[in-house]
Amino acid sequence: MKGYRKHLTAVLLAIISISVLAGCNSDDGKASGKSDPLKVHIALNGKMGPLVIAKEKGLFNEEFSKLDAQIEWSEFQSGPPLLESLASNRVDLSFLGDGALIAGIDKNLPFEVIAQTGRGESSVRILAQAEGNIKQIEDLKGKTVGVASGTTGHVYLIKALKAHGLTTDDIKLINLQPDDAQAAFETKQLDAWAIWNPYYLNNIEKGNAVALKVKGKILAPGAIIARNGFAKAHPEIVEAYLKVYKEAADWQIENPDEASEIYSKETKLPVNTVKTIITAEEPNIFFTKDAIKAQQESIDTLAGVGYIKKSFNFKNQIKNEYIDEAFKK
């Protein structure tokens, strides 16, 4: 028993000694004023866009180092899986296409709309097999059409069908993420495919597909977002993010050849194809009237077909305080 007590006493003394040493080390860290940088989780949504430029060229480094912040990057093929990570606090800042954006707001997911990515005039098309018998939107009736559910491609498809007197009930809709849809389209398991760039132009240039003409002009504007809790706690980081995003967007506009090289490495697409895509429409983070109108039309359309619970006013969802503060004169 005495031996056991001596052993127990020795163990307790050892634990106390370790605790004291750990406490001293912890106090030393606090006394020196050192702390770990704030981890900022930024998500890439696809392999093209100003965030890719900013990451490649290290544009965030200087701006974020001033704020003792450090980026942790993640990447998603489309908006819906990104929303899942955002809802579980694994994404702080990113951007979304209109489909995921609208669905996320409808589900009251914890993010704020802080800017736009652009008007989305050239970003989405409905492709048909180049050697198939689908020549116009009306020919899609009864056909197998691939799209990533809840994405900007999905919204575009619904609006295009509506413009031609059809609904998704008139087609065989297959939910596929872009890379899976690419394989299915190439092997002719899909008659058509609603998809965004760089996929649609690459398939057209390879001779695999033709783009179907749609009545009127369908805009597919995207939006820049911030997670609610993060934005409230760190508004200065959100403002810095917008500054760097715009810096990268401006650099892309001014340096299309170098930007095309960067995107070509990321996407494995020909440089000329990439340049055609990025020069077709310039990025613009400031909301425009026609982009807001297009978002509202998408919201009303999706509510009308039951894809979202009810319509809402998109303009009321925009939080201008971050962009106003970031670019105040």
Coordinates of C-alpha atoms in Angstrom, one line a residue:
M1 CA 0.0 0.0 0.0
K2 CA 2.8 2.4 0.9
G3 CA 4.5 1.6 -2.4
Y4 CA 1.3 2.3 -4.3
R5 CA 0.9 5.7 -2.4
K6 CA 4.4 6.6 -3.2
H7 CA 3.8 5.8 -6.9
L8 CA 0.5 7.7 -6.9
T9 CA 2.2 10.7 -5.3
A10 CA 5.0 10.6 -7.9
V11 CA 2.4 10.5 -10.8
L12 CA 0.4 13.4 -9.3
L13 CA 3.6 15.5 -8.9
A14 CA 4.5 14.8 -12.5
I15 CA 1.1 15.8 -13.7
I16 CA 1.3 19.0 -11.7
S17 CA 4.7 19.8 -13.0
I18 CA 3.6 19.3 -16.6
S19 CA 0.5 21.5 -16.0
V20 CA 2.6 24.2 -14.5
L21 CA 5.0 24.2 -17.4
A22 CA 2.2 24.2 -19.9
G23 CA 0.7 27.1 -18.0
C24 CA 4.0 29.0 -18.1
N25 CA 4.2 28.4 -21.8
S26 CA 0.7 29.6 -22.4
D27 CA 1.3 32.7 -20.3
D28 CA 4.4 33.4 -22.2
G29 CA 2.5 33.3 -25.5
K30 CA -0.1 35.7 -24.2
A31 CA 2.6 38.0 -22.8
S32 CA 4.3 38.2 -26.1
G33 CA 1.1 39.2 -27.8
K34 CA 1.4 36.3 -30.3
S35 CA -1.8 34.6 -31.6
D36 CA -2.6 32.4 -34.5
P37 CA -3.9 34.3 -37.6
L38 CA -7.6 34.3 -38.2
K39 CA -8.5 31.4 -40.6
V40 CA -10.7 32.7 -43.5
H41 CA -12.3 29.9 -45.5
I42 CA -12.7 31.0 -49.1
A43 CA -14.4 28.7 -51.6
L44 CA -13.7 28.5 -55.3
N45 CA -16.8 27.7 -57.4
G46 CA -15.4 26.2 -60.5
K47 CA -12.0 26.7 -62.1
M48 CA -12.5 30.1 -63.7
G49 CA -13.2 33.6 -62.3
P50 CA -11.4 36.4 -60.4
L51 CA -10.9 34.3 -57.3
V52 CA -8.7 31.9 -59.3
I53 CA -6.6 34.8 -60.5
A54 CA -6.4 36.2 -56.9
K55 CA -5.2 32.8 -55.6
E56 CA -2.7 32.2 -58.4
K57 CA -1.1 35.6 -58.1
G58 CA -1.3 35.8 -54.3
L59 CA -3.3 39.0 -54.3
F60 CA -4.9 38.3 -51.0
N61 CA -1.5 38.0 -49.2
E62 CA -0.8 41.7 -48.6
E63 CA -4.3 42.8 -47.8
F64 CA -5.1 39.9 -45.5
S65 CA -1.7 40.0 -43.7
K66 CA -2.5 43.5 -42.6
L67 CA -5.5 42.1 -40.8
D68 CA -3.6 39.1 -39.4
A69 CA -5.8 36.7 -41.5
Q70 CA -4.8 33.6 -43.4
I71 CA -6.8 31.9 -46.2
E72 CA -7.8 28.2 -46.3
W73 CA -9.1 27.4 -49.8
S74 CA -11.7 24.9 -50.9
E75 CA -13.1 24.1 -54.3
F76 CA -16.5 23.0 -55.6
Q77 CA -17.9 22.1 -59.0
S78 CA -21.1 24.0 -58.5
G79 CA -23.1 26.0 -55.9
P80 CA -25.4 23.4 -54.2
P81 CA -22.5 21.5 -52.6
L82 CA -20.9 24.8 -51.7
L83 CA -24.1 25.8 -49.9
E84 CA -23.9 22.6 -47.8
S85 CA -20.4 23.6 -46.5
L86 CA -21.5 27.2 -45.9
A87 CA -24.4 26.0 -43.8
S88 CA -22.0 24.0 -41.6
N89 CA -19.6 27.0 -41.2
R90 CA -16.9 25.6 -43.5
V91 CA -17.1 28.4 -46.0
D92 CA -16.9 32.1 -45.0
L93 CA -16.6 33.9 -48.4
S94 CA -17.4 32.8 -52.0
F95 CA -19.7 33.4 -54.9
L96 CA -22.8 31.6 -56.3
G97 CA -24.7 31.3 -59.5
D98 CA -28.3 32.4 -59.5
G99 CA -29.7 29.0 -59.0
A100 CA -27.9 28.2 -55.8
L101 CA -28.2 31.8 -54.6
I102 CA -32.0 31.8 -54.9
A103 CA -32.4 28.3 -53.4
G104 CA -30.1 29.3 -50.5
I105 CA -32.1 32.5 -49.7
D106 CA -35.3 30.5 -50.0
K107 CA -34.0 28.0 -47.4
N108 CA -32.8 30.8 -45.1
L109 CA -29.2 29.6 -45.2
P110 CA -26.8 31.8 -43.3
F111 CA -25.3 34.1 -45.9
E112 CA -25.5 37.7 -47.1
V113 CA -25.5 38.9 -50.7
I114 CA -22.7 41.5 -50.8
A115 CA -21.9 42.1 -54.5
Q116 CA -22.4 40.6 -57.9
T117 CA -20.0 38.8 -60.2
G118 CA -21.5 40.0 -63.5
R119 CA -24.6 40.2 -65.7
G120 CA -24.3 36.6 -66.8
E121 CA -25.3 37.3 -70.4
S122 CA -22.9 34.8 -72.0
S123 CA -22.4 32.2 -69.3
V124 CA -25.1 29.5 -69.8
R125 CA -26.5 27.6 -72.8
I126 CA -28.5 24.5 -73.6
L127 CA -26.4 22.1 -75.7
A128 CA -27.8 19.4 -78.1
Q129 CA -25.9 16.6 -79.7
A130 CA -24.2 17.9 -82.9
E131 CA -25.4 15.0 -85.0
G132 CA -28.8 14.6 -83.2
N133 CA -32.3 15.6 -84.3
I134 CA -32.8 18.4 -81.7
K135 CA -32.7 21.7 -83.6
Q136 CA -34.8 23.9 -81.4
I137 CA -36.0 24.1 -77.8
E138 CA -39.4 22.6 -78.7
D139 CA -37.6 19.4 -79.8
L140 CA -36.5 18.8 -76.2
K141 CA -40.0 17.4 -75.4
G142 CA -39.6 13.8 -74.3
K143 CA -35.8 14.0 -74.5
T144 CA -33.2 13.3 -71.8
V145 CA -31.6 16.5 -70.6
G146 CA -28.8 16.7 -68.1
V147 CA -28.3 19.6 -65.6
A148 CA -26.9 20.0 -62.1
S149 CA -30.0 20.5 -60.0
G150 CA -30.2 23.9 -58.2
T151 CA -27.6 25.5 -60.3
T152 CA -27.6 28.5 -62.7
G153 CA -27.9 25.9 -65.5
H154 CA -31.1 24.6 -63.9
V155 CA -32.6 28.1 -63.7
Y156 CA -31.6 28.9 -67.3
L157 CA -33.3 25.6 -68.5
I158 CA -36.5 26.3 -66.6
K159 CA -36.7 29.9 -68.1
A160 CA -35.8 28.7 -71.6
L161 CA -38.4 26.0 -71.5
K162 CA -41.1 28.4 -70.3
A163 CA -40.2 30.9 -73.1
H164 CA -41.1 28.1 -75.6
G165 CA -44.2 26.8 -73.9
L166 CA -42.7 23.9 -72.1
T167 CA -41.8 22.9 -68.5
T168 CA -39.4 20.4 -66.9
D169 CA -42.4 17.9 -66.8
D170 CA -42.1 17.8 -70.6
I171 CA -38.5 16.4 -70.5
K172 CA -36.6 13.6 -68.8
L173 CA -34.4 15.6 -66.4
I174 CA -31.2 13.9 -65.2
N175 CA -29.4 15.5 -62.2
L176 CA -25.7 15.4 -62.9
Q177 CA -22.7 17.5 -61.8
P178 CA -20.7 19.0 -64.7
D179 CA -17.9 16.5 -64.9
D180 CA -20.4 13.6 -64.8
A181 CA -22.7 15.3 -67.3
Q182 CA -19.7 15.8 -69.6
A183 CA -19.0 12.1 -69.7
A184 CA -22.7 11.3 -70.2
F185 CA -23.0 13.9 -73.0
E186 CA -19.9 12.6 -74.8
T187 CA -21.2 9.0 -74.7
K188 CA -24.6 10.2 -76.0
Q189 CA -26.5 9.2 -72.8
L190 CA -27.9 12.7 -72.8
D191 CA -29.8 14.2 -75.7
A192 CA -29.2 17.7 -74.3
W193 CA -27.3 19.5 -71.5
A194 CA -27.9 22.8 -69.8
I195 CA -24.5 24.0 -68.8
W196 CA -22.3 27.1 -68.3
N197 CA -18.8 28.0 -69.5
P198 CA -16.2 26.8 -70.0
Y199 CA -18.1 23.5 -70.7
Y200 CA -20.5 24.7 -73.3
L201 CA -18.0 26.6 -75.6
N202 CA -15.5 23.8 -75.3
N203 CA -18.0 21.3 -76.5
I204 CA -19.1 23.5 -79.4
E205 CA -15.5 24.1 -80.5
K206 CA -14.7 20.4 -80.4
G207 CA -17.7 19.8 -82.6
N208 CA -19.6 17.7 -80.0
A209 CA -22.5 20.1 -79.6
V210 CA -24.7 22.9 -80.9
A211 CA -26.3 25.6 -78.8
L212 CA -30.0 25.9 -79.0
K213 CA -31.5 29.4 -79.7
V214 CA -33.7 30.8 -77.0
K215 CA -36.4 33.4 -77.4
G216 CA -35.3 36.7 -75.8
K217 CA -32.3 37.2 -73.7
I218 CA -31.8 35.2 -70.5
L219 CA -29.3 36.7 -68.0
A220 CA -27.7 34.5 -65.4
P221 CA -26.1 36.9 -63.0
G222 CA -24.0 35.5 -60.1
A223 CA -23.5 37.0 -56.6
I224 CA -20.6 37.4 -54.2
I225 CA -21.6 36.1 -50.7
A226 CA -20.4 36.2 -47.1
R227 CA -21.5 33.9 -44.2
N228 CA -23.6 35.9 -41.8
G229 CA -21.7 35.1 -38.6
F230 CA -18.4 35.7 -40.2
A231 CA -19.4 39.0 -41.8
K232 CA -20.8 40.3 -38.5
A233 CA -17.7 39.4 -36.6
H234 CA -15.2 40.5 -39.3
P235 CA -16.6 43.2 -41.5
E236 CA -13.1 44.4 -42.3
I237 CA -12.2 41.0 -43.8
V238 CA -15.3 41.1 -46.0
E239 CA -14.3 44.6 -47.2
A240 CA -10.8 43.4 -47.9
Y241 CA -12.2 40.4 -49.8
L242 CA -14.2 42.7 -52.1
K243 CA -11.2 44.9 -52.7
V244 CA -9.1 41.9 -53.8
Y245 CA -11.9 40.4 -55.8
K246 CA -12.2 43.7 -57.8
E247 CA -8.4 43.9 -58.1
A248 CA -8.3 40.5 -59.7
A249 CA -11.3 41.2 -61.9
D250 CA -9.7 44.4 -63.1
W251 CA -6.4 42.6 -63.7
Q252 CA -8.2 40.0 -65.8
I253 CA -9.8 42.7 -68.0
E254 CA -6.5 44.5 -68.5
N255 CA -4.4 41.3 -69.1
P256 CA -6.6 38.9 -71.0
D257 CA -3.7 36.9 -72.5
E258 CA -2.0 36.2 -69.2
A259 CA -5.4 35.5 -67.5
S260 CA -6.2 33.0 -70.3
E261 CA -2.9 31.2 -69.7
I262 CA -3.8 30.9 -66.0
Y263 CA -7.3 29.6 -66.6
S264 CA -6.0 27.3 -69.3
K265 CA -3.7 25.6 -66.8
E266 CA -6.6 25.2 -64.4
T267 CA -9.2 23.9 -66.9
K268 CA -6.8 22.1 -69.4
L269 CA -8.7 24.0 -72.2
P270 CA -7.0 25.7 -75.1
V271 CA -5.9 29.2 -74.4
N272 CA -7.8 30.7 -77.3
T273 CA -11.0 29.0 -76.1
V274 CA -10.5 30.5 -72.6
K275 CA -9.8 34.0 -74.1
T276 CA -13.0 33.9 -76.0
I277 CA -14.9 33.1 -72.8
I278 CA -13.4 35.8 -70.6
T279 CA -13.5 38.5 -73.2
A280 CA -17.2 37.9 -74.0
E281 CA -18.3 39.6 -70.8
E282 CA -16.4 41.6 -68.3
P283 CA -16.8 40.9 -64.5
N284 CA -18.4 43.6 -62.5
I285 CA -19.0 43.5 -58.8
F286 CA -21.4 46.5 -58.6
F287 CA -25.0 45.5 -59.0
T288 CA -26.7 46.7 -62.2
K289 CA -30.4 47.3 -62.7
D290 CA -30.7 44.7 -65.4
A291 CA -29.0 42.1 -63.3
I292 CA -31.3 42.8 -60.3
K293 CA -34.3 42.6 -62.7
A294 CA -33.0 39.3 -64.1
Q295 CA -32.6 37.8 -60.6
Q296 CA -36.2 38.9 -59.7
E297 CA -37.5 37.3 -62.9
S298 CA -35.7 34.1 -61.9
I299 CA -37.1 34.2 -58.4
D300 CA -40.7 34.7 -59.7
T301 CA -40.2 31.9 -62.3
L302 CA -38.9 29.4 -59.8
A303 CA -41.7 30.3 -57.3
G304 CA -44.2 29.8 -60.1
V305 CA -43.1 26.3 -60.9
G306 CA -42.8 25.3 -57.2
Y307 CA -39.0 25.1 -57.1
I308 CA -38.9 27.5 -54.2
K309 CA -41.6 28.0 -51.5
K310 CA -42.5 31.6 -52.5
S311 CA -41.3 34.6 -54.3
F312 CA -39.3 37.4 -52.5
N313 CA -37.8 40.8 -53.2
F314 CA -34.2 40.3 -54.4
K315 CA -33.3 43.9 -53.9
N316 CA -34.1 43.6 -50.2
Q317 CA -31.5 40.8 -49.9
I318 CA -28.6 42.9 -51.0
K319 CA -26.3 44.2 -48.3
N320 CA -24.5 47.2 -49.7
E321 CA -22.7 48.3 -46.6
Y322 CA -19.6 46.2 -47.2
I323 CA -19.1 47.4 -50.8
D324 CA -19.9 51.0 -49.9
E325 CA -17.3 50.9 -47.1
A326 CA -14.7 49.1 -49.2
F327 CA -14.9 51.6 -52.1
K328 CA -16.0 54.8 -50.3
K329 CA -14.5 58.0 -51.9

